[in-house]
Coordinates of C-alpha atoms in Angstrom, one line a residue:
M1 CA 0.1 -0.2 0.5
R2 CA 1.4 3.5 -0.9
L3 CA -0.2 6.4 0.8
L4 CA -0.2 9.9 -1.1
R5 CA 0.8 12.2 1.0
P6 CA -1.6 14.6 1.3
H7 CA -1.4 18.5 0.4
I8 CA -3.7 21.4 1.1
A9 CA -3.4 25.0 0.0
A10 CA -6.3 28.1 -0.3
I11 CA -6.4 30.2 -3.2
A12 CA -4.9 33.2 -2.6
D13 CA -3.4 34.3 -5.6
P14 CA -4.9 32.2 -8.5
K15 CA -3.2 31.9 -11.6
L16 CA -4.3 33.5 -14.3
W17 CA -4.1 30.9 -17.1
V18 CA -5.7 32.4 -20.5
C19 CA -7.7 29.1 -21.0
C20 CA -10.5 30.9 -21.7
L21 CA -11.2 34.5 -23.4
L22 CA -10.3 37.3 -20.6
V23 CA -10.7 40.7 -21.8
A24 CA -10.1 43.8 -20.0
L25 CA -13.1 46.3 -20.9
T26 CA -12.7 49.3 -18.8
C27 CA -14.0 51.4 -21.5
M28 CA -16.9 50.2 -21.4
C29 CA -18.4 52.7 -19.0
Q30 CA -22.5 51.2 -19.8
P31 CA -22.3 47.3 -18.9
L32 CA -25.7 45.0 -18.3
S33 CA -25.1 43.6 -14.7
A34 CA -26.2 40.5 -16.3
Q35 CA -22.7 40.1 -18.4
R36 CA -21.1 40.7 -15.0
I37 CA -18.8 43.1 -16.3
A38 CA -15.8 43.6 -13.5
P39 CA -14.8 47.6 -12.4
V40 CA -12.3 49.3 -13.7
D41 CA -8.6 47.9 -13.7
A42 CA -10.1 44.5 -13.5
W43 CA -10.8 41.5 -15.4
T44 CA -13.4 39.4 -16.4
S45 CA -13.3 35.8 -17.7
Y46 CA -16.3 34.8 -20.1
A47 CA -15.7 31.3 -21.1
G48 CA -17.7 28.8 -23.4
N49 CA -19.7 26.4 -21.4
N50 CA -22.0 25.2 -23.9
N51 CA -20.8 21.6 -23.1
P52 CA -21.7 20.6 -19.3
K53 CA -20.2 17.5 -18.4
Q54 CA -21.8 16.7 -15.1
L55 CA -23.6 18.7 -12.3
V56 CA -25.2 18.6 -8.9
K57 CA -27.5 20.2 -6.8
V58 CA -26.7 21.8 -3.4
G59 CA -30.4 23.5 -1.8
D60 CA -31.9 25.2 -5.1
T61 CA -28.3 25.8 -6.6
F62 CA -27.0 23.7 -9.7
Y63 CA -23.5 23.5 -10.3
A64 CA -22.2 22.4 -13.5
I65 CA -18.6 21.5 -15.0
S66 CA -17.1 22.2 -18.9
N67 CA -14.6 22.6 -20.5
G68 CA -15.2 26.6 -19.8
G69 CA -14.7 26.2 -15.8
L70 CA -17.9 25.3 -13.2
F71 CA -20.9 27.8 -13.5
S72 CA -24.2 28.1 -11.0
Y73 CA -27.9 28.2 -11.7
N74 CA -30.6 28.8 -8.9
R75 CA -33.3 27.1 -10.3
I76 CA -35.5 30.3 -7.8
T77 CA -33.9 33.7 -8.8
K78 CA -32.5 31.9 -12.6
A79 CA -29.4 33.4 -11.6
T80 CA -26.5 32.4 -13.1
K81 CA -22.7 32.7 -12.0
A82 CA -19.5 31.5 -13.7
Y83 CA -16.0 30.6 -12.2
S84 CA -12.7 30.4 -13.8
T85 CA -8.9 30.3 -12.1
I86 CA -9.9 34.3 -12.1
D87 CA -12.3 33.0 -9.3
G88 CA -9.5 30.5 -7.7
L89 CA -9.6 27.2 -10.1
S90 CA -6.5 25.9 -10.2
E91 CA -7.4 24.7 -14.1
L92 CA -10.4 25.2 -15.7
D93 CA -11.3 21.5 -17.9
G94 CA -12.7 19.5 -14.8
K95 CA -13.4 15.9 -15.3
S96 CA -15.8 15.2 -12.4
I97 CA -18.2 17.4 -9.8
Y98 CA -19.7 15.1 -6.5
H99 CA -21.1 16.8 -3.7
D100 CA -21.0 15.5 -0.1
A101 CA -23.8 16.3 1.7
R102 CA -22.8 15.4 5.2
S103 CA -19.7 17.6 5.3
G104 CA -21.5 20.4 2.6
K105 CA -18.4 20.1 0.2
T106 CA -18.4 20.1 -3.4
F107 CA -15.6 18.7 -5.1
I108 CA -14.2 18.7 -8.9
G109 CA -11.9 16.6 -10.1
F110 CA -9.3 17.1 -13.3
G111 CA -6.8 15.3 -15.9
D112 CA -4.0 16.1 -14.1
G113 CA -4.9 14.4 -10.8
M114 CA -5.5 17.9 -9.0
L115 CA -8.8 18.1 -7.1
N116 CA -10.5 21.8 -5.8
F117 CA -13.5 22.1 -3.3
F118 CA -15.6 24.6 -2.0
T119 CA -18.6 24.6 0.6
D120 CA -19.2 28.3 -1.2
P121 CA -17.4 29.5 -4.0
E122 CA -18.2 33.1 -3.4
K123 CA -15.5 32.6 -0.7
G124 CA -13.5 30.9 -2.8
F125 CA -11.2 27.3 -3.5
S126 CA -8.7 25.4 -1.5
Y127 CA -6.8 22.3 -3.3
I128 CA -6.0 18.8 -2.9
S129 CA -2.4 18.1 -4.9
D130 CA -1.6 14.6 -3.8
I131 CA -2.5 12.4 -6.6
Q132 CA -1.3 15.6 -9.1
R133 CA 2.2 15.5 -7.0
S134 CA 2.3 11.3 -7.4
L135 CA 5.6 10.5 -9.4
Q136 CA 4.5 6.9 -9.1
Y137 CA 1.3 7.0 -11.9
T138 CA 1.5 9.2 -14.4
A139 CA -1.9 8.4 -16.2
K140 CA -4.2 10.8 -13.3
T141 CA -7.5 11.8 -14.2
I142 CA -10.2 11.5 -12.3
N143 CA -13.3 10.2 -13.1
K144 CA -15.6 10.3 -10.8
F145 CA -16.5 10.3 -6.8
T146 CA -18.1 9.0 -4.5
S147 CA -18.5 9.7 -0.4
Y148 CA -19.5 7.2 2.6
Q149 CA -19.3 9.0 6.5
E150 CA -16.0 10.7 7.2
N151 CA -14.4 9.0 3.4
L152 CA -14.6 10.4 -0.1
Y153 CA -13.8 7.9 -2.6
V154 CA -12.1 9.0 -5.6
A155 CA -12.1 6.9 -8.8
T156 CA -8.9 7.2 -11.6
E157 CA -7.0 5.8 -13.7
F158 CA -4.6 4.0 -11.7
G159 CA -7.6 2.9 -9.0
I160 CA -8.8 3.8 -5.9
V161 CA -7.8 7.0 -3.7
V162 CA -9.7 7.8 0.0
Y163 CA -9.5 10.8 1.4
D164 CA -10.8 11.7 4.5
I165 CA -12.4 14.9 4.6
D166 CA -12.8 15.6 8.3
R167 CA -9.1 15.5 8.4
N168 CA -8.0 16.4 4.9
E169 CA -5.6 14.0 4.9
T170 CA -5.5 11.0 2.3
R171 CA -6.0 8.0 4.0
A172 CA -5.2 4.3 1.1
T173 CA -4.4 3.7 -2.4
V174 CA -5.8 0.8 -4.2
S175 CA -4.1 0.0 -7.2
K176 CA -4.8 -3.5 -7.0
I177 CA -8.4 -4.5 -7.1
G178 CA -8.7 -8.7 -7.4
G179 CA -6.6 -10.7 -9.3
N180 CA -6.5 -8.1 -11.9
P181 CA -3.4 -6.3 -13.1
A182 CA -2.1 -3.0 -10.7
G183 CA -3.0 0.4 -12.1
I184 CA -6.0 -0.3 -13.9
A185 CA -8.2 2.5 -14.1
V186 CA -11.4 2.7 -12.7
R187 CA -14.6 4.3 -14.5
D188 CA -17.0 4.9 -11.8
L189 CA -17.9 4.3 -7.8
L190 CA -21.1 3.2 -6.2
F191 CA -21.7 2.5 -3.0
V192 CA -25.0 -0.3 -2.8
G193 CA -25.8 -2.2 -0.2
D194 CA -23.1 -2.6 1.8
S195 CA -20.6 -2.4 -0.4
L196 CA -18.8 -0.2 -2.8
Y197 CA -18.6 -1.1 -6.1
A198 CA -16.2 -0.6 -8.5
A199 CA -16.8 -0.3 -12.4
M200 CA -13.3 -0.7 -14.8
G201 CA -14.3 -0.9 -18.0
N202 CA -13.2 -4.3 -19.9
Y203 CA -12.4 -5.7 -16.7
G204 CA -15.9 -5.7 -15.4
V205 CA -17.0 -4.6 -11.9
W206 CA -16.3 -5.8 -8.5
R207 CA -16.9 -4.5 -5.2
A208 CA -16.0 -4.4 -1.9
Y209 CA -17.5 -4.7 2.1
V210 CA -17.5 -1.1 3.4
G211 CA -17.1 -2.9 6.9
H212 CA -13.3 -4.2 5.7
P213 CA -10.3 -3.8 7.8
N214 CA -8.5 -2.8 4.7
I215 CA -9.5 -2.5 1.2
T216 CA -6.6 -2.0 -0.2
Q217 CA -5.8 -5.8 0.0
P218 CA -6.5 -7.2 -3.9
S219 CA -8.5 -10.2 -1.7
A220 CA -11.2 -7.7 0.0
W221 CA -12.4 -7.6 -4.2
E222 CA -14.9 -10.2 -5.4
Q223 CA -16.5 -9.8 -9.1
V224 CA -19.5 -8.8 -9.6
T225 CA -20.1 -9.6 -13.3
G226 CA -20.5 -13.0 -14.6
H227 CA -22.5 -13.4 -11.1
N228 CA -25.8 -13.7 -9.2
G229 CA -27.8 -12.5 -12.3
L230 CA -25.0 -10.6 -14.2
S231 CA -23.5 -11.2 -17.4
T232 CA -19.8 -10.3 -18.1
G233 CA -18.2 -7.4 -20.1
N234 CA -17.0 -3.7 -20.2
C235 CA -18.8 -2.2 -17.9
R236 CA -18.1 2.0 -17.3
L237 CA -21.4 3.4 -16.0
L238 CA -22.9 3.1 -12.8
G239 CA -26.1 4.4 -10.8
K240 CA -28.6 4.6 -8.0
T241 CA -32.3 5.8 -7.2
N242 CA -33.5 5.6 -3.5
S243 CA -35.1 2.2 -4.3
M244 CA -33.0 0.7 -7.6
A245 CA -29.8 0.5 -8.2
Y246 CA -28.3 0.4 -12.5
L247 CA -25.0 -0.8 -14.3
Q248 CA -24.5 -1.4 -17.9
I249 CA -22.0 -4.2 -19.1
G250 CA -22.0 -3.7 -22.9
D251 CA -25.0 -2.0 -23.8
T252 CA -27.4 -3.3 -21.9
I253 CA -28.3 -1.7 -18.5
F254 CA -29.4 -4.6 -15.1
Q255 CA -31.2 -3.3 -12.1
R256 CA -31.7 -4.6 -8.0
S257 CA -33.5 -3.8 -5.5
N258 CA -30.8 -1.8 -3.6
G259 CA -29.1 -3.9 -1.7
V260 CA -31.5 -7.4 -2.2
G261 CA -31.5 -9.8 -4.3
P262 CA -29.9 -10.8 -8.3
W263 CA -29.9 -8.7 -10.7
A264 CA -32.4 -8.3 -14.3
L265 CA -32.5 -6.9 -17.2
A266 CA -33.6 -3.6 -16.9
P267 CA -37.0 -1.8 -19.1
M268 CA -34.2 -0.1 -20.8
P269 CA -33.0 -0.4 -24.8
N270 CA -29.9 -1.5 -25.1
Q271 CA -27.5 1.5 -26.2
K272 CA -24.0 2.9 -25.6
W273 CA -24.9 5.2 -22.7
N274 CA -23.0 8.1 -22.2
S275 CA -24.6 8.5 -18.7
M276 CA -26.8 7.6 -15.8
L277 CA -28.0 9.5 -13.1
G278 CA -30.5 9.2 -10.5
W279 CA -32.2 11.6 -8.9
E280 CA -34.3 10.4 -5.6
D281 CA -36.6 8.6 -7.1
Y282 CA -36.0 9.7 -11.0
F283 CA -33.2 8.0 -13.2
L284 CA -32.1 9.3 -16.3
L285 CA -29.8 7.5 -19.1
T286 CA -28.1 9.7 -22.3
Y287 CA -26.5 8.9 -25.4
G288 CA -26.0 11.1 -28.7
T289 CA -29.2 13.8 -28.5
V290 CA -31.6 11.9 -26.7
M291 CA -32.6 11.6 -22.8
R292 CA -34.7 8.8 -21.6
V293 CA -36.4 9.2 -18.1
V294 CA -37.4 6.8 -16.0
E295 CA -40.1 8.3 -13.5
P296 CA -41.1 6.7 -10.3
T297 CA -43.7 4.7 -11.8
G298 CA -41.3 3.1 -13.9
S299 CA -43.1 5.2 -16.9
Q300 CA -40.5 6.6 -19.8
Y301 CA -40.6 9.0 -22.2
L302 CA -37.8 10.6 -24.3
V303 CA -36.3 14.7 -24.9
Y304 CA -34.5 14.9 -27.8
S305 CA -31.4 18.4 -28.0
R306 CA -30.1 19.7 -30.8
G307 CA -26.7 18.9 -29.1
N308 CA -24.7 15.6 -27.2
I309 CA -26.8 15.6 -23.8
Y310 CA -24.0 14.5 -20.8
T311 CA -25.6 15.4 -18.1
G312 CA -29.2 16.2 -16.9
Y313 CA -31.5 16.5 -13.6
I314 CA -35.0 15.7 -13.0
D315 CA -37.5 16.3 -10.1
S316 CA -41.4 16.6 -9.9
S317 CA -41.8 20.6 -11.2
M318 CA -38.6 20.2 -14.1
V319 CA -36.2 18.5 -16.3
M320 CA -33.0 19.7 -17.2
M321 CA -30.3 18.5 -19.8
G322 CA -27.1 19.8 -20.5
D323 CA -25.7 19.0 -24.2
T324 CA -23.1 20.4 -26.5
V325 CA -25.3 23.3 -28.4
N326 CA -27.4 25.0 -25.8
S327 CA -25.6 24.7 -22.9
L328 CA -27.9 23.6 -19.7
N329 CA -31.0 24.8 -20.7
L330 CA -34.7 23.8 -19.3
W331 CA -37.0 22.0 -20.9
L332 CA -40.4 23.3 -21.4
G333 CA -42.0 20.2 -22.6
K334 CA -41.0 20.4 -26.6
T335 CA -38.3 19.4 -28.8
D336 CA -36.4 22.9 -28.9
S337 CA -38.6 24.4 -26.0
T338 CA -36.3 24.8 -22.9
E339 CA -34.7 28.1 -20.7
D340 CA -31.3 28.3 -20.6
A341 CA -29.5 28.0 -17.6
Y342 CA -26.2 29.0 -18.3
P343 CA -24.1 32.3 -18.0
P344 CA -23.5 34.6 -20.7
G345 CA -19.8 33.8 -22.6
P346 CA -18.8 32.7 -26.4
Y347 CA -19.6 29.4 -28.1
T348 CA -16.9 27.8 -27.2
N349 CA -13.0 28.8 -25.9
K350 CA -11.4 28.6 -28.8
V351 CA -9.8 32.4 -30.0
T352 CA -7.7 32.2 -32.6
A353 CA -7.9 36.6 -33.2
L354 CA -9.7 39.2 -32.0
A355 CA -11.3 42.1 -33.2
V356 CA -11.9 45.0 -30.5
G357 CA -12.7 48.9 -30.6
N358 CA -15.8 51.1 -30.0
Q359 CA -17.3 48.9 -26.7
E360 CA -17.6 45.5 -28.9
F361 CA -15.5 42.8 -30.2
Y362 CA -15.8 40.1 -32.5
V363 CA -13.6 36.6 -31.8
A364 CA -12.2 34.5 -34.3
P365 CA -12.5 31.1 -33.2
E366 CA -10.5 28.7 -35.5
G367 CA -9.7 28.1 -39.2
K368 CA -6.2 26.4 -40.3
A369 CA -5.2 22.8 -39.7
G370 CA -1.3 22.4 -39.0
S371 CA 0.2 24.9 -41.5
S372 CA -2.1 26.1 -44.2
A373 CA -5.0 23.7 -44.3
P374 CA -8.3 24.5 -43.4
A375 CA -10.1 22.8 -39.9
G376 CA -13.6 22.1 -40.9
N377 CA -14.6 23.9 -38.1
P378 CA -18.4 25.4 -38.7
D379 CA -19.2 27.0 -35.0
G380 CA -19.2 30.6 -36.9
F381 CA -18.1 33.7 -34.8
W382 CA -18.8 35.4 -31.8
H383 CA -19.7 39.1 -31.0
F384 CA -20.0 41.0 -27.9
N385 CA -21.3 44.2 -27.0
P386 CA -21.7 45.4 -23.3
K387 CA -25.3 46.9 -23.7
K388 CA -26.4 43.4 -26.1
G389 CA -23.7 40.8 -24.7
W390 CA -23.2 37.9 -26.6
H391 CA -24.4 36.5 -29.9
R392 CA -23.0 33.8 -32.2
F393 CA -23.3 34.1 -36.2
N394 CA -23.4 30.4 -37.5
V395 CA -25.5 29.2 -40.5
E396 CA -28.7 28.7 -38.6
D397 CA -28.9 32.6 -38.6
E398 CA -27.0 34.7 -40.3
L399 CA -24.6 33.0 -42.3
S400 CA -25.1 31.0 -45.4
R401 CA -23.2 27.6 -46.4
D402 CA -23.4 29.0 -50.4
S403 CA -20.6 32.1 -49.3
V404 CA -18.5 32.3 -46.1
W405 CA -20.2 30.7 -43.5
A406 CA -17.4 28.3 -41.5
E407 CA -13.4 28.5 -40.4
F408 CA -12.7 32.0 -39.4
A409 CA -9.4 32.5 -37.7
R410 CA -8.4 36.6 -38.8
C411 CA -10.2 39.6 -37.6
A412 CA -9.3 43.2 -38.4
Y413 CA -11.4 46.3 -36.5
Q414 CA -11.4 49.7 -38.1
V415 CA -12.2 52.7 -35.3
R416 CA -12.9 55.0 -37.5
D417 CA -16.3 53.1 -39.4
S418 CA -17.2 50.9 -36.3
V419 CA -16.7 47.9 -38.7
C420 CA -15.6 44.4 -38.7
Y421 CA -13.5 42.3 -40.9
M422 CA -13.8 38.9 -40.1
G423 CA -11.7 36.4 -42.1
S424 CA -12.4 32.7 -43.3
W425 CA -9.6 30.4 -43.8
N426 CA -11.1 28.5 -46.8
H427 CA -14.0 31.3 -47.6
G428 CA -13.7 34.9 -47.8
I429 CA -13.9 38.1 -45.2
I430 CA -16.8 39.2 -44.1
R431 CA -18.0 42.9 -43.0
L432 CA -19.8 43.6 -40.3
K433 CA -20.8 47.2 -38.3
A434 CA -22.9 47.1 -35.2
G435 CA -22.6 43.8 -35.1
K436 CA -24.7 43.0 -38.2
I437 CA -23.2 42.2 -41.9
T438 CA -23.3 44.7 -44.3
H439 CA -20.7 43.2 -46.9
V440 CA -19.6 39.6 -47.5
W441 CA -16.6 39.0 -50.8
T442 CA -15.7 35.4 -51.8
P443 CA -13.8 35.1 -55.5
Q444 CA -17.3 34.9 -57.0
N445 CA -18.7 37.5 -56.2
S446 CA -15.5 40.1 -56.2
N447 CA -11.8 40.7 -57.4
L448 CA -10.6 39.4 -54.2
N449 CA -8.4 37.0 -54.7
G450 CA -6.1 34.0 -53.5
G451 CA -6.3 30.5 -51.9
V452 CA -7.0 27.6 -53.4
G453 CA -9.5 26.4 -56.9
N454 CA -12.5 29.0 -55.9
S455 CA -11.5 29.2 -52.1
I456 CA -9.6 31.8 -50.2
R457 CA -7.5 31.1 -47.1
V458 CA -7.6 34.7 -45.7
S459 CA -4.1 34.0 -43.3
A460 CA -4.1 38.1 -42.1
L461 CA -5.8 41.0 -41.6
A462 CA -4.9 44.6 -41.1
V463 CA -5.9 48.4 -40.9
D464 CA -3.8 50.8 -42.4
K465 CA -3.7 54.6 -41.2
D466 CA -5.3 55.6 -44.1
E467 CA -8.8 53.1 -43.5
N468 CA -7.4 50.8 -46.5
V469 CA -7.9 47.1 -45.3
W470 CA -5.0 45.2 -46.2
A471 CA -5.3 40.9 -46.2
T472 CA -2.7 38.0 -47.4
G473 CA -3.6 34.9 -48.8
I474 CA -2.2 31.9 -48.3
V475 CA -1.2 29.3 -51.0
A476 CA -2.0 31.3 -53.5
D477 CA -0.9 33.2 -56.6
Y478 CA -2.3 37.2 -55.5
N479 CA -1.0 36.2 -51.9
L480 CA -1.7 40.3 -50.4
N481 CA -5.0 42.1 -51.4
V482 CA -6.3 45.7 -50.3
F483 CA -9.6 46.9 -49.8
T484 CA -9.1 50.8 -50.4
S485 CA -11.2 53.1 -49.0
A486 CA -11.2 55.4 -51.6
D487 CA -12.9 52.9 -55.0
S488 CA -14.7 49.8 -52.5
V489 CA -12.9 47.6 -54.3
W490 CA -9.8 44.9 -53.5
H491 CA -7.1 44.8 -55.2
P492 CA -4.2 42.2 -55.6
Y493 CA -0.8 41.8 -55.5
S494 CA 1.5 38.8 -56.2
I495 CA 4.5 39.0 -54.3
T496 CA 7.0 35.9 -55.2
G497 CA 8.1 33.8 -52.5
M498 CA 5.7 34.9 -49.8
Y499 CA 4.2 32.1 -47.8
P500 CA 2.3 34.6 -45.3
I501 CA 0.5 33.4 -41.8
G502 CA 0.4 37.0 -40.1
M503 CA 0.5 41.2 -40.5
V504 CA 0.6 44.1 -38.3
I505 CA 0.7 47.7 -40.4
D506 CA 3.5 50.5 -39.2
D507 CA 2.8 54.2 -38.7
W508 CA 4.3 54.4 -42.1
G509 CA 1.8 52.2 -43.8
N510 CA 4.9 49.2 -44.1
K511 CA 3.1 46.3 -44.4
W512 CA 5.1 44.0 -42.0
I513 CA 4.0 40.2 -43.1
N514 CA 5.0 36.8 -41.3
N515 CA 6.7 34.9 -43.9
Q516 CA 6.1 31.5 -42.3
G517 CA 9.3 29.7 -41.5
L518 CA 11.1 32.7 -43.8
G519 CA 11.5 35.7 -41.6
I520 CA 9.1 38.6 -42.4
T521 CA 8.6 40.1 -45.8
V522 CA 8.0 44.1 -45.7
F523 CA 5.8 45.3 -48.2
N524 CA 4.8 48.8 -49.4
E525 CA 2.7 50.2 -52.4
N526 CA 4.0 53.7 -52.0
G527 CA 0.2 54.2 -52.0
T528 CA -0.5 53.8 -55.7
F529 CA -2.6 50.6 -55.9
D530 CA -2.5 50.1 -59.2
V531 CA 0.7 50.9 -60.2
S532 CA 3.1 48.4 -59.4
S533 CA 6.5 49.9 -60.7
D534 CA 6.9 51.8 -57.5
D535 CA 5.9 49.4 -55.3
K536 CA 9.1 48.3 -52.7
V537 CA 9.8 44.7 -51.4
K538 CA 11.7 43.5 -48.2
N539 CA 12.6 40.3 -46.9
L540 CA 14.1 40.0 -43.2
T541 CA 15.9 37.2 -41.9
A542 CA 18.2 35.9 -39.2
E543 CA 21.2 36.8 -41.0
H544 CA 23.3 39.9 -39.4
G545 CA 22.7 42.7 -41.6
R546 CA 19.3 41.8 -43.5
G547 CA 17.0 41.7 -40.0
G548 CA 19.1 40.0 -37.3
L549 CA 16.1 38.2 -36.4
P550 CA 16.6 35.4 -33.6
T551 CA 16.1 33.0 -35.9
N552 CA 13.8 32.8 -39.4
T553 CA 10.7 31.0 -37.5
V554 CA 8.0 34.2 -36.7
Y555 CA 5.0 33.4 -34.7
A556 CA 3.4 36.8 -33.5
L557 CA 3.9 40.5 -35.0
A558 CA 3.2 43.5 -32.8
K559 CA 3.2 47.6 -33.2
D560 CA 3.9 49.2 -29.4
L561 CA 2.6 52.3 -28.5
K562 CA 6.5 53.8 -29.9
G563 CA 5.7 52.5 -33.7
Q564 CA 8.3 50.1 -33.0
I565 CA 7.6 46.4 -34.0
W566 CA 8.1 43.3 -31.6
V567 CA 9.1 40.0 -33.2
G568 CA 8.0 36.7 -31.6
T569 CA 9.9 33.8 -32.6
L570 CA 10.9 30.2 -32.1
E571 CA 13.9 31.2 -30.1
G572 CA 12.7 34.2 -28.3
V573 CA 11.6 38.0 -28.9
A574 CA 12.7 40.7 -31.2
V575 CA 12.2 44.4 -31.3
F576 CA 12.5 46.7 -34.8
A577 CA 13.3 50.1 -33.4
N578 CA 13.2 52.1 -36.5
P579 CA 10.3 51.2 -38.9
S580 CA 10.4 54.3 -41.0
A581 CA 14.0 53.2 -41.7
V582 CA 13.0 49.9 -43.5
F583 CA 13.9 50.3 -46.8
N584 CA 16.4 52.9 -46.4
T585 CA 20.6 52.6 -45.4
T586 CA 19.8 53.4 -42.1
F587 CA 17.4 50.6 -41.2
S588 CA 18.7 48.7 -37.9
D589 CA 18.9 44.9 -37.6
A590 CA 16.3 43.8 -34.5
S591 CA 17.7 44.1 -31.3
C592 CA 16.5 41.8 -28.2
P593 CA 14.8 43.6 -25.3
V594 CA 17.5 43.1 -22.2
I595 CA 15.5 43.0 -18.9
E596 CA 17.2 43.2 -15.9
G597 CA 20.5 42.3 -17.3
F598 CA 19.1 39.3 -19.1
C599 CA 17.2 38.6 -22.7
L600 CA 14.0 38.8 -22.9
L601 CA 12.4 35.0 -22.8
R602 CA 16.0 34.6 -25.1
D603 CA 15.5 30.7 -27.0
Q604 CA 11.6 30.6 -25.6
R605 CA 9.5 30.0 -28.5
V606 CA 7.2 33.0 -28.0
N607 CA 3.2 32.7 -29.1

């Protein structure tokens, strides 16, 4: 037996891991209370909670975990609240949540073995890092919890960990169950009658008597599957109501009265269920977009959703489900008739680019896969306005599959006209004003050029001081385009040897373009969009006297308030201090910012 030594720490200085969208909205002077915008000089976290995985009920409040952290819903007041690393969570993507009614503590388990717990999330979170810090196991995901008296039983990828809730210490690790190999994952845990049941996937179901003096001994466990009416096979789901216990073997569900008699086939169809949940005398099963409800009388009915359902709740007065499209919502009695039960935020937590200005911003979630291929992301993009909140643009609303509708990876904001340009990695460019689409450009309906075949992979967008919009196209004959404010048409350029992946425009109209793997290409059209003879092009590389970059592999470009160009590379940061002279003989190579005598982020990848 190996004990995991306890370590608990209340969070006093939470890590601001930007896994969700963190935006400082200091310029927004008319926030709605529903948007929960923090005061000036503070951060507000907006996380996508459209994929609730599990939930617990504590009084009139539900707590659910998702890819965006933790959020709550009060069934009386209808109030919602999101919690992220800013509020004290150690991380965001929780795997399991459990409420221990005796102690009043709610536990959250994560993929790295970390546990958080709280009694009231407004008062902060505490850590239990014993499993995370263990060097004995590599896979440490927390799969499920259950509790009995003062003990919390934690199902992990290597077995079961027993934690004393009252003493705040780890008591034991069960790494070998019966005659099975050591370190087998436990998928679910459940107390049925006088025994702790453990679902172990292909190894079936095993149980140990709750009064056994040492459940870390393999002999304390006996196999349940294959006996007492049960077949053998894979089991990963357990569940129970006040009167009945359930387990799934393969695609078949078995049931028995709690602690009494043999197991028998349950009156549910065979299915690869996502979850089995018991709430008092109600039982829920979910698979795909379907939730099957078993009432205390034994009658059953189905509830359908637009997204895959992984969790839910039911009692005599409400039906709640959590799915991958509508997040957590109340079912109002018919298909697509729901009431939101989740806090505002973006549709997902994917953020590739932001366009910000005039008290609003747009989010481009994802567009490319690898170096140049489209990602196939159909989620659209999102817009936030402090007065109206969040809005998702997708094909079910404003976007058309016959035009620009998917794989949004780039965006730029034109402050003068309060206009945003959204670029797709496969289709074209959209122009928006005040959250409304005004123009859509594709190679088919405009002279916007570049891309593969009839598509255009917009790899960069930027607005110059004259409000002209510049766009690059990757894998294209015409790899640079400009939409001029004077004649409102797109002008294409072809720059030999340029594989553009990002762009920033300096105060002198020079376009600094990330030439993927080949350094930076600087371009200036000299103010004449239809005349190419006066165009200027210069390539900056790692060669001394030709740019002096730390490496030719560039990931990020930015212009600071002094007009200097900052470059993030595979091997640190470089700054061009005199970009106005980039085409002159007085132009200087990039230098590394020196902080406290050291080169800033030397040899580090800067994204």
